mmCIF file of C-alpha atoms in Angstrom:
data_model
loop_
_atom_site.group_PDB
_atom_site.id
_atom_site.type_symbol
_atom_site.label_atom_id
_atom_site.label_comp_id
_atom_site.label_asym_id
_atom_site.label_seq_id
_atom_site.Cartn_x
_atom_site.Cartn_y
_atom_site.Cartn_z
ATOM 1 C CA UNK A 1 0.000 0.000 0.000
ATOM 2 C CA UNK A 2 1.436 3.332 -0.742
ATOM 3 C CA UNK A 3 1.276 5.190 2.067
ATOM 4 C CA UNK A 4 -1.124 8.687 1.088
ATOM 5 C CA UNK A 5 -3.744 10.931 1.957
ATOM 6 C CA UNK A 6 -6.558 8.671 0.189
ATOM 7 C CA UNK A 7 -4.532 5.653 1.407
ATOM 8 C CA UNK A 8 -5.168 6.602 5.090
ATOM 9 C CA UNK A 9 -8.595 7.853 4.930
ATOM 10 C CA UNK A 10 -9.840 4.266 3.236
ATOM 11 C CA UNK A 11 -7.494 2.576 6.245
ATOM 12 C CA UNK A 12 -9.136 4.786 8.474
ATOM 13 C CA UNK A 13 -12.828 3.915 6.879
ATOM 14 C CA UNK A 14 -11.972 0.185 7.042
ATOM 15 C CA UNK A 15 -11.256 0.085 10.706
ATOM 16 C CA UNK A 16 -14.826 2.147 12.062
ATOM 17 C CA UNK A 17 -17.461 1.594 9.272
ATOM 18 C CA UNK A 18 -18.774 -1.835 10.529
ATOM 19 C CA UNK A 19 -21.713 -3.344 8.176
ATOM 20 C CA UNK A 20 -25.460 -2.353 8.848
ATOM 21 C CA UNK A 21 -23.754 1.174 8.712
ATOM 22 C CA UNK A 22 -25.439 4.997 7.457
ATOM 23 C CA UNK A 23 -22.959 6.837 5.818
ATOM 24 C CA UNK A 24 -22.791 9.820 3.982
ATOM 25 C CA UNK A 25 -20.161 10.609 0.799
ATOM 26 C CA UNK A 26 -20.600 14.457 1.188
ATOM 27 C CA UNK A 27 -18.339 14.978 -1.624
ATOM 28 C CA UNK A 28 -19.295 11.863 -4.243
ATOM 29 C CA UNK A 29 -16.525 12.891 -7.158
ATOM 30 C CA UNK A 30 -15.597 9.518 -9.065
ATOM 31 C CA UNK A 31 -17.953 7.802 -6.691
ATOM 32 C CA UNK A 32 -14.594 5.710 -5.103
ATOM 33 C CA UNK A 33 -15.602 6.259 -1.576
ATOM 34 C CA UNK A 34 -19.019 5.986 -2.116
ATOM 35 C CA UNK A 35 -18.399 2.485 -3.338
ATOM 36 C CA UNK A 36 -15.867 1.116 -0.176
ATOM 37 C CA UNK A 37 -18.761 2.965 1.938
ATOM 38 C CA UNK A 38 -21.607 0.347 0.331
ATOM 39 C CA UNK A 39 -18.908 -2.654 0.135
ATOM 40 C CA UNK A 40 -18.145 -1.945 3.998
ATOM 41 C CA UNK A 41 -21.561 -1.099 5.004
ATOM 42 C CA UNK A 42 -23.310 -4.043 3.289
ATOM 43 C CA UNK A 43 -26.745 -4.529 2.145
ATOM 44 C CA UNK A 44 -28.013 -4.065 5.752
ATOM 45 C CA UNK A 45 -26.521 -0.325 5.380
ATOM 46 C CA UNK A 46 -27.533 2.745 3.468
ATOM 47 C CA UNK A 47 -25.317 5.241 2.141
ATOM 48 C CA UNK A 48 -25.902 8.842 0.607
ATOM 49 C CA UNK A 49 -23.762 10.123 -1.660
ATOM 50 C CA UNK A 50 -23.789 14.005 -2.300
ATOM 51 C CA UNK A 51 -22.287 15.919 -5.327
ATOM 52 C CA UNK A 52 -23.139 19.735 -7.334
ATOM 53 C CA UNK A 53 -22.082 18.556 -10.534
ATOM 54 C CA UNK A 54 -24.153 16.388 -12.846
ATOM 55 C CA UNK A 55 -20.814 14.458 -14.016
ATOM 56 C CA UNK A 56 -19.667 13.849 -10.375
ATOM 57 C CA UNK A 57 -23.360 12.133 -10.070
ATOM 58 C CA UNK A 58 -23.505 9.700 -13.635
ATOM 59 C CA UNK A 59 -19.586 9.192 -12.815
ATOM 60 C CA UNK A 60 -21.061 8.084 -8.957
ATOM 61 C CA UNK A 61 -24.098 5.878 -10.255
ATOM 62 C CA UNK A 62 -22.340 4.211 -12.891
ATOM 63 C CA UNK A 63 -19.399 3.069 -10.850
ATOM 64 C CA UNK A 64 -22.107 1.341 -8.636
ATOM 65 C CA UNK A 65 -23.694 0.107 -10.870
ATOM 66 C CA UNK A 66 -20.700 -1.435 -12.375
ATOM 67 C CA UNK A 67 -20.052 -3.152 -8.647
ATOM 68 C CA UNK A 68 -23.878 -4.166 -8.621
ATOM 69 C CA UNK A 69 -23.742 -1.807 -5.019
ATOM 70 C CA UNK A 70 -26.363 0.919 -4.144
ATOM 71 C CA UNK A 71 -26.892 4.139 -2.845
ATOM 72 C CA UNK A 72 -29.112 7.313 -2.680
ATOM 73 C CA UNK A 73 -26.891 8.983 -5.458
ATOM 74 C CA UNK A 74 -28.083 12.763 -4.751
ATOM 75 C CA UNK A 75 -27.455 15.831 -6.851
ATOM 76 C CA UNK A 76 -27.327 18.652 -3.730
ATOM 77 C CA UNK A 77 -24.700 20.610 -2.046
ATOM 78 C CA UNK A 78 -22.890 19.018 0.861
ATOM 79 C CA UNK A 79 -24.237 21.766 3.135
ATOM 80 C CA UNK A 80 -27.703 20.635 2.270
ATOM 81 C CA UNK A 81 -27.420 17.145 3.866
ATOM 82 C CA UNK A 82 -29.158 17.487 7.249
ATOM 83 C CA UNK A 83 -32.098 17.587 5.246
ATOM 84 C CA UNK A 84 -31.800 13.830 4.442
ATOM 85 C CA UNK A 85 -31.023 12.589 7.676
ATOM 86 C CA UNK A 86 -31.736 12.970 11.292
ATOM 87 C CA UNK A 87 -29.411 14.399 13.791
ATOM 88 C CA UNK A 88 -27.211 11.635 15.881
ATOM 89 C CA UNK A 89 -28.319 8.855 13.163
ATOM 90 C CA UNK A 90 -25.104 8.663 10.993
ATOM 91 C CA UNK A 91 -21.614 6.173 11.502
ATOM 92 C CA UNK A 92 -19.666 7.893 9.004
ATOM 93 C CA UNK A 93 -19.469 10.928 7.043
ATOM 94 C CA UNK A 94 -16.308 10.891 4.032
ATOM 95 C CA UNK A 95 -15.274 14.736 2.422
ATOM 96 C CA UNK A 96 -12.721 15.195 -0.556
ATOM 97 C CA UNK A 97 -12.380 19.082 -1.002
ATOM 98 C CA UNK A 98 -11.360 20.537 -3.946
ATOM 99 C CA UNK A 99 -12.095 19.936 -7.412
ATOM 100 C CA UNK A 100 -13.760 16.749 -9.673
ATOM 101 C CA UNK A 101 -10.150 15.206 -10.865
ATOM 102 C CA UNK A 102 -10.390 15.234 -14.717
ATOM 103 C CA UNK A 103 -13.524 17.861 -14.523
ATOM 104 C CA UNK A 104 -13.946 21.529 -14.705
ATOM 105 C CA UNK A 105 -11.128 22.727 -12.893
ATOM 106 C CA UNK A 106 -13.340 26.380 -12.062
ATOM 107 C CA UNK A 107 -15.293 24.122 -10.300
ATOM 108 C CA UNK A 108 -14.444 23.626 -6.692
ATOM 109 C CA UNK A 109 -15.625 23.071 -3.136
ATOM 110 C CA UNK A 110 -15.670 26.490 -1.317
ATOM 111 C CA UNK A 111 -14.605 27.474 2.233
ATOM 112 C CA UNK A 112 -18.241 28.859 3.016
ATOM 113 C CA UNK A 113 -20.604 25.736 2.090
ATOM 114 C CA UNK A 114 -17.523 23.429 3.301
ATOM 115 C CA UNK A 115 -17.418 24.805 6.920
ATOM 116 C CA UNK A 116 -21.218 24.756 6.388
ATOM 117 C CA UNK A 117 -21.359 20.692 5.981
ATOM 118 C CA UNK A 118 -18.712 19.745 8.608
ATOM 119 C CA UNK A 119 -20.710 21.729 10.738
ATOM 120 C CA UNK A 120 -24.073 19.542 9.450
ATOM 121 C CA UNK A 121 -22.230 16.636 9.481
ATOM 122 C CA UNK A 122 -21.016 16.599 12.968
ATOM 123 C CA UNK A 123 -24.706 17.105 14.385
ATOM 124 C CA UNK A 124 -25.611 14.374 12.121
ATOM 125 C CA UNK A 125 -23.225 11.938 13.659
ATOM 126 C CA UNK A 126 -24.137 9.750 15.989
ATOM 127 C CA UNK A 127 -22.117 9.163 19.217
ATOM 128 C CA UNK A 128 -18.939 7.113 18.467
ATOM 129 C CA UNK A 129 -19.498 8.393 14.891
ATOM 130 C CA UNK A 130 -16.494 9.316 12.538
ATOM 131 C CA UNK A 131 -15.477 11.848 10.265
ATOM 132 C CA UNK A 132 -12.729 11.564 7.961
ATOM 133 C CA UNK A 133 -11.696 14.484 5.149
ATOM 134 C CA UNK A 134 -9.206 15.035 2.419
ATOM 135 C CA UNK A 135 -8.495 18.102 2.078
ATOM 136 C CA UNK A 136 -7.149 19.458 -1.057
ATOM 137 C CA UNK A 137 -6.037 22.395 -1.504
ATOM 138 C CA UNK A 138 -3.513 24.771 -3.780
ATOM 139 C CA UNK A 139 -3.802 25.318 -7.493
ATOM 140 C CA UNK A 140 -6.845 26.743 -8.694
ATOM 141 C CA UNK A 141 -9.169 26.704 -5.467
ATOM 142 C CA UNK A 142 -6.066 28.301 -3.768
ATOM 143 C CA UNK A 143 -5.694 27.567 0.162
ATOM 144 C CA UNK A 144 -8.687 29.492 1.740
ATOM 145 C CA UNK A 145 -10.594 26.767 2.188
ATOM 146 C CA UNK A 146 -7.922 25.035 4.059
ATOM 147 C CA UNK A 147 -7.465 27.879 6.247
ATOM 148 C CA UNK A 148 -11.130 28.187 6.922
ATOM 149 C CA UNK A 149 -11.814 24.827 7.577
ATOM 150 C CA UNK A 150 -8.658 23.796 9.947
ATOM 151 C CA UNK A 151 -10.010 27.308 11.839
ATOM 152 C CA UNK A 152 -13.354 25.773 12.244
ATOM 153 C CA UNK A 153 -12.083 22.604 13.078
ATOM 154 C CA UNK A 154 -10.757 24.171 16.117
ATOM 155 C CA UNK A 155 -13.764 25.473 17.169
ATOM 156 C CA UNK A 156 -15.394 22.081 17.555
ATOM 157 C CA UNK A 157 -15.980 20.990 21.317
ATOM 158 C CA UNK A 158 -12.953 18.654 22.966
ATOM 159 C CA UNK A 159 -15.292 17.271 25.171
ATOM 160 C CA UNK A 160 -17.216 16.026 22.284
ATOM 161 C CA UNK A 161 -14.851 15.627 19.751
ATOM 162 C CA UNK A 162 -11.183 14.761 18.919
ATOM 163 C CA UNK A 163 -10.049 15.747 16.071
ATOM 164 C CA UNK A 164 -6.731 14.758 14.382
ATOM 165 C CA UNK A 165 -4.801 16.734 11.215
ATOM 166 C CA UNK A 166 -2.161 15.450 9.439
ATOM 167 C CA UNK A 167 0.530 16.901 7.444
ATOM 168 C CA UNK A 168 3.112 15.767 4.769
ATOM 169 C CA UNK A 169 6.475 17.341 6.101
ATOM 170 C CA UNK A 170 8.460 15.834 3.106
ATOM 171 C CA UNK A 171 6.271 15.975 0.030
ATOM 172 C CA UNK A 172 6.305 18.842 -2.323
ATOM 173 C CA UNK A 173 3.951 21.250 -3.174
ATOM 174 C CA UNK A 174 0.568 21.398 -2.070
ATOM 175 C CA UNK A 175 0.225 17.589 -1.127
ATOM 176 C CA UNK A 176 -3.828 17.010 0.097
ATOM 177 C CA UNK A 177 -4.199 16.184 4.034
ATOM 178 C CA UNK A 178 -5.893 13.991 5.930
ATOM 179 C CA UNK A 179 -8.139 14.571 8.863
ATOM 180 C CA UNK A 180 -9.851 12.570 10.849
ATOM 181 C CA UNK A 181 -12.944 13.308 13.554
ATOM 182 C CA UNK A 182 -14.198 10.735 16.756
ATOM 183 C CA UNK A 183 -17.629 11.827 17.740
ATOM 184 C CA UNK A 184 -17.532 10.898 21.402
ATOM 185 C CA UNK A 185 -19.893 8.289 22.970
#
């Protein structure tokens, strides 16, 4: 395994995402996540997968459809997803910031709705729920959204949260990092 950003997060999904899990993809993309998400939450589990860009969603359904897995494949802003599930009734919610890989590189997840759906996602979780995120940033979306989001990430309750954020020391550029969230029980 090579050790990465998207390497960790999956690692990290493998070991808390037990089946008969709800989970939420907040940022579907490719669909990649929403597809270990199904596999690891098995038919007894239900997963939501959220994108803004019609590609991101036929890219999404046709991967699982490809696997023979399912989802609610929904075409809605990540900041829009506590109005598809109750507070306290979710395992697992996955981000990837940024941009679509391969798609319109204008297009982009921004600070303001981002902040917004950590925010929805961590009253969605239950206790003992996780949270993991990729966060990319650099290039064309720039590093606001990084800045915003590790600010609100500080915000967020000890007593009720732990939250852990990585960060390459060695790797060039703008490499993406992982963070990871514990809902306490």
């Amino acid at each position: 395994m090579q050790l990465n950003t998207l390497s960790m997060v999956h690692e990290f999904l493998k070991q808390h995402v037990a089946p008969g899990a709800f989970c939420i993809d907040a940022t579907a993309g490719k669909g990649r996540d929403t597809a270990l998400l199904c596999r690891l939450a098995g038919e007894g589990g239900r997963v939501l997968a959220f994108d803004i860009q019609p590609e991101a969603i036929a890219q999404t359904r046709a991967l699982l459809s490809a696997e023979r897995l399912t989802a609610d494949v929904i075409l809605d802003s990540h900041a829009n997803m506590e109005q598809y599930a109750a507070p306290e009734t979710v395992d697992c919610v996955v981000f990837n910031f940024g941009r679509l890989p391969g798609g319109d590189p204008a297009v982009f997840t921004r600070a303001e709705t981002s902040v917004e759906a950590i925010g929805a996602g961590a009253r969605l979780l239950k206790p003992g729920g996780v949270m993991s995120i990729a966060l990319y940033y650099g290039k064309e979306n720039g590093c606001g959204e990084r800045d915003a989001v590790l600010s609100y990430l500080k915000t967020l309750d000890d007593r009720r949260f732990s939250v852990l954020c990585c960060d390459w020391a060695n790797r060039r550029n703008d490499p993406p990092m992982p963070i990871f969230i514990w809902k306490e029980r």
